[in-house]
Amino acid sequence: MKQLRAAVMLSDLPVRIFTVCSNKKNMRGYNNERAATAGGKQWFYNWIVRIMMERATNYCLENSVKKLGRPAKMKVLFSARGGHSYGQTKAYWEWLRAKGRPFLDLYEIRFEVLSFGLVDYVPHYMHAGLQLADIAASSMYQAVEARSTRWSTACAEALSPVMARSGGSVVDTGLVLQPHKIDAIGLSGEQKMIFQHYGYRFKR
């Protein structure tokens, strides 16, 4: 299977994968008023990107300090798609930076490694890194889209060697499930399988 071969090849590369899973079913009726206030019309998109950037910038900060002895800037590439204002996303990040460090949040965007001059938006076919991200995204999508005839957790499981971890755990770092009250989401048994594989525990 071509997709499985691609996932296996990706798992051999020096990369780390961060995934946020939040589909229309499990977010129906959910609202984040703080994100809506700051994020404008695309608050949900900005909020999901924020969750991913919190994990990615924390990893890059720790990794660069470990290897270089100092924080190093990371390059951020978005896959350009219609309907999103990337300028609004950066404005949301500016708002977060101006707010300062949150008191209770476990994660935060580490602006020591983030430079807005290194944020770009290009079509996915123009950059190999975005194509690798597509492999990861499609693998995870295939694992949670249980109604599809192509449903399988094999590709997502094959990515295990490169899933980002914190304290040895993928949960809430390399694989984030939203909203955080996971037992209230209503996932099917098949949908739960990939999350259970990576360490999530459901009560029912």
Short mmCIF file of C-alpha atoms in Angstrom, two decimals:
data_model
loop_
_atom_site.label_atom_id
_atom_site.label_comp_id
_atom_site.label_asym_id
_atom_site.label_seq_id
_atom_site.Cartn_x
_atom_site.Cartn_y
_atom_site.Cartn_z
CA MET A 1 0.00 0.00 0.00
CA LYS A 2 1.51 3.29 -1.17
CA GLN A 3 0.30 5.34 1.80
CA LEU A 4 1.71 2.87 4.31
CA ARG A 5 5.08 2.86 2.54
CA ALA A 6 5.11 6.66 2.70
CA ALA A 7 4.36 6.61 6.44
CA VAL A 8 7.12 4.07 7.07
CA MET A 9 9.60 6.19 5.09
CA LEU A 10 8.57 9.28 7.07
CA SER A 11 9.13 7.41 10.33
CA ASP A 12 12.81 6.98 9.38
CA LEU A 13 13.47 10.70 8.92
CA PRO A 14 14.85 13.12 11.57
CA VAL A 15 11.47 14.78 12.16
CA ARG A 16 8.88 15.12 14.92
CA ILE A 17 5.15 15.02 14.29
CA PHE A 18 2.58 17.13 16.13
CA THR A 19 -1.09 16.43 15.44
CA VAL A 20 -4.25 18.10 16.74
CA CYS A 21 -7.44 16.10 16.17
CA SER A 22 -10.67 18.03 16.42
CA ASN A 23 -13.43 17.36 13.91
CA LYS A 24 -16.88 18.88 13.53
CA LYS A 25 -18.52 16.05 15.45
CA ASN A 26 -16.53 16.41 18.65
CA MET A 27 -16.54 20.23 18.63
CA ARG A 28 -20.24 20.73 17.90
CA GLY A 29 -21.61 23.34 20.27
CA TYR A 30 -18.18 24.16 21.66
CA ASN A 31 -17.07 27.76 21.97
CA ASN A 32 -13.87 29.40 23.17
CA GLU A 33 -14.81 32.98 23.96
CA ARG A 34 -11.25 34.18 24.62
CA ALA A 35 -10.05 32.81 21.30
CA ALA A 36 -13.08 34.24 19.52
CA THR A 37 -12.41 37.68 20.95
CA ALA A 38 -8.77 37.70 19.86
CA GLY A 39 -8.92 35.52 16.76
CA GLY A 40 -11.62 37.28 14.78
CA LYS A 41 -13.73 35.41 12.26
CA GLN A 42 -11.34 32.47 12.01
CA TRP A 43 -10.93 32.04 15.77
CA PHE A 44 -11.32 28.26 15.61
CA TYR A 45 -8.54 27.86 13.03
CA ASN A 46 -6.27 30.18 15.02
CA TRP A 47 -6.98 28.31 18.25
CA ILE A 48 -6.14 24.92 16.72
CA VAL A 49 -2.94 26.34 15.23
CA ARG A 50 -2.12 27.80 18.65
CA ILE A 51 -2.38 24.36 20.27
CA MET A 52 0.03 22.92 17.71
CA MET A 53 2.43 25.86 17.91
CA GLU A 54 2.56 25.61 21.70
CA ARG A 55 3.83 22.04 21.41
CA ALA A 56 6.12 22.67 18.43
CA THR A 57 7.81 25.78 19.86
CA ASN A 58 8.37 24.06 23.21
CA TYR A 59 10.05 21.16 21.43
CA CYS A 60 12.19 23.45 19.26
CA LEU A 61 13.26 25.49 22.29
CA GLU A 62 14.31 22.42 24.28
CA ASN A 63 15.99 20.80 21.28
CA SER A 64 17.96 23.89 20.23
CA VAL A 65 19.14 24.63 23.77
CA LYS A 66 20.23 21.01 24.12
CA LYS A 67 22.13 20.96 20.82
CA LEU A 68 23.31 24.57 20.47
CA GLY A 69 23.26 25.89 24.01
CA ARG A 70 20.83 28.66 23.04
CA PRO A 71 17.33 29.14 21.57
CA ALA A 72 17.34 28.95 17.77
CA LYS A 73 14.65 30.34 15.49
CA MET A 74 12.28 27.93 13.76
CA LYS A 75 10.82 28.35 10.29
CA VAL A 76 7.04 28.01 10.07
CA LEU A 77 5.46 27.03 6.77
CA PHE A 78 1.71 27.01 6.25
CA SER A 79 0.15 25.19 3.33
CA ALA A 80 -1.59 28.04 1.50
CA ARG A 81 -5.33 27.45 1.25
CA GLY A 82 -8.21 29.68 0.31
CA GLY A 83 -10.45 31.09 3.01
CA HIS A 84 -7.78 31.71 5.66
CA SER A 85 -6.19 35.03 6.59
CA TYR A 86 -2.65 34.19 7.64
CA GLY A 87 -2.08 37.81 8.57
CA GLN A 88 -4.88 37.42 11.09
CA THR A 89 -3.15 34.34 12.51
CA LYS A 90 0.06 36.30 13.03
CA ALA A 91 -1.94 39.14 14.60
CA TYR A 92 -3.40 36.59 17.03
CA TRP A 93 0.14 35.47 17.93
CA GLU A 94 1.09 39.09 18.54
CA TRP A 95 -1.89 39.40 20.87
CA LEU A 96 -0.78 36.29 22.77
CA ARG A 97 2.77 37.60 23.09
CA ALA A 98 1.53 40.94 24.41
CA LYS A 99 -0.59 39.13 27.02
CA GLY A 100 2.49 37.51 28.52
CA ARG A 101 2.89 34.07 30.02
CA PRO A 102 -0.35 32.37 31.19
CA PHE A 103 -0.55 31.31 34.84
CA LEU A 104 -2.32 27.98 34.49
CA ASP A 105 -1.69 26.66 30.98
CA LEU A 106 0.73 23.75 30.77
CA TYR A 107 1.84 24.88 27.32
CA GLU A 108 2.49 28.28 25.79
CA ILE A 109 3.94 29.50 22.52
CA ARG A 110 7.65 30.02 23.16
CA PHE A 111 8.34 33.23 21.31
CA GLU A 112 12.09 32.84 21.92
CA VAL A 113 12.17 30.54 18.88
CA LEU A 114 9.49 32.26 16.79
CA SER A 115 10.26 35.01 14.28
CA PHE A 116 7.43 36.41 12.19
CA GLY A 117 9.94 37.01 9.40
CA LEU A 118 10.35 33.23 9.18
CA VAL A 119 6.62 32.51 8.76
CA ASP A 120 5.56 31.80 5.18
CA TYR A 121 2.59 30.44 3.22
CA VAL A 122 3.14 28.38 0.08
CA PRO A 123 1.22 25.72 -1.87
CA HIS A 124 2.01 22.28 -0.47
CA TYR A 125 3.34 21.01 -3.80
CA MET A 126 6.09 23.65 -3.75
CA HIS A 127 7.82 22.46 -0.57
CA ALA A 128 8.92 18.96 0.43
CA GLY A 129 8.36 19.69 4.12
CA LEU A 130 4.68 20.38 3.50
CA GLN A 131 4.38 17.15 1.55
CA LEU A 132 5.77 15.27 4.56
CA ALA A 133 3.19 17.04 6.73
CA ASP A 134 0.51 15.87 4.28
CA ILE A 135 1.62 12.26 4.83
CA ALA A 136 1.23 12.66 8.59
CA ALA A 137 -2.11 14.46 8.30
CA SER A 138 -3.61 11.93 5.89
CA SER A 139 -2.38 9.04 8.05
CA MET A 140 -4.12 10.44 11.12
CA TYR A 141 -7.25 11.31 9.15
CA GLN A 142 -7.46 7.76 7.83
CA ALA A 143 -7.22 6.47 11.41
CA VAL A 144 -10.15 8.54 12.73
CA GLU A 145 -12.46 8.55 9.70
CA ALA A 146 -14.03 5.24 10.68
CA ARG A 147 -16.95 5.56 8.26
CA SER A 148 -14.61 5.44 5.28
CA THR A 149 -14.01 2.20 3.39
CA ARG A 150 -10.29 3.11 3.60
CA TRP A 151 -10.32 3.36 7.40
CA SER A 152 -7.15 1.95 8.94
CA THR A 153 -4.84 2.79 11.83
CA ALA A 154 -1.82 1.15 10.18
CA CYS A 155 -0.31 4.33 8.70
CA ALA A 156 -0.81 6.37 11.86
CA GLU A 157 0.69 3.60 13.98
CA ALA A 158 3.70 3.41 11.64
CA LEU A 159 4.54 7.01 12.58
CA SER A 160 5.22 6.06 16.21
CA PRO A 161 9.04 6.50 16.03
CA VAL A 162 8.68 10.18 15.08
CA MET A 163 5.64 11.20 17.13
CA ALA A 164 6.64 14.04 19.46
CA ARG A 165 6.77 13.07 23.12
CA SER A 166 6.97 14.76 26.49
CA GLY A 167 8.27 12.63 29.33
CA GLY A 168 8.08 9.65 27.00
CA SER A 169 4.36 10.13 26.30
CA VAL A 170 2.71 11.09 23.02
CA VAL A 171 -0.54 12.07 24.78
CA ASP A 172 -1.29 15.81 24.56
CA THR A 173 2.05 16.47 22.86
CA GLY A 174 2.48 14.62 19.57
CA LEU A 175 -1.22 13.75 19.47
CA VAL A 176 -3.74 16.18 20.95
CA LEU A 177 -7.46 15.40 21.15
CA GLN A 178 -9.89 18.28 21.57
CA PRO A 179 -11.96 19.12 23.47
CA HIS A 180 -9.99 17.90 26.48
CA LYS A 181 -12.95 16.11 28.12
CA ILE A 182 -12.38 13.13 25.89
CA ASP A 183 -15.08 10.88 27.36
CA ALA A 184 -17.77 13.40 26.44
CA ILE A 185 -16.77 13.54 22.78
CA GLY A 186 -18.68 10.46 21.72
CA LEU A 187 -16.02 8.76 19.63
CA SER A 188 -16.81 5.31 18.27
CA GLY A 189 -14.77 2.29 19.26
CA GLU A 190 -12.93 2.41 15.94
CA GLN A 191 -12.12 6.11 16.33
CA LYS A 192 -10.74 5.53 19.82
CA MET A 193 -8.27 2.91 18.63
CA ILE A 194 -5.53 5.23 17.40
CA PHE A 195 -5.75 7.38 20.52
CA GLN A 196 -5.58 4.30 22.73
CA HIS A 197 -2.58 3.11 20.73
CA TYR A 198 -0.77 6.32 21.63
CA GLY A 199 -1.69 6.22 25.31
CA TYR A 200 -5.09 7.84 25.74
CA ARG A 201 -7.36 6.13 28.25
CA PHE A 202 -11.14 6.32 27.95
CA LYS A 203 -13.51 5.55 30.81
CA ARG A 204 -16.01 3.88 28.52
#
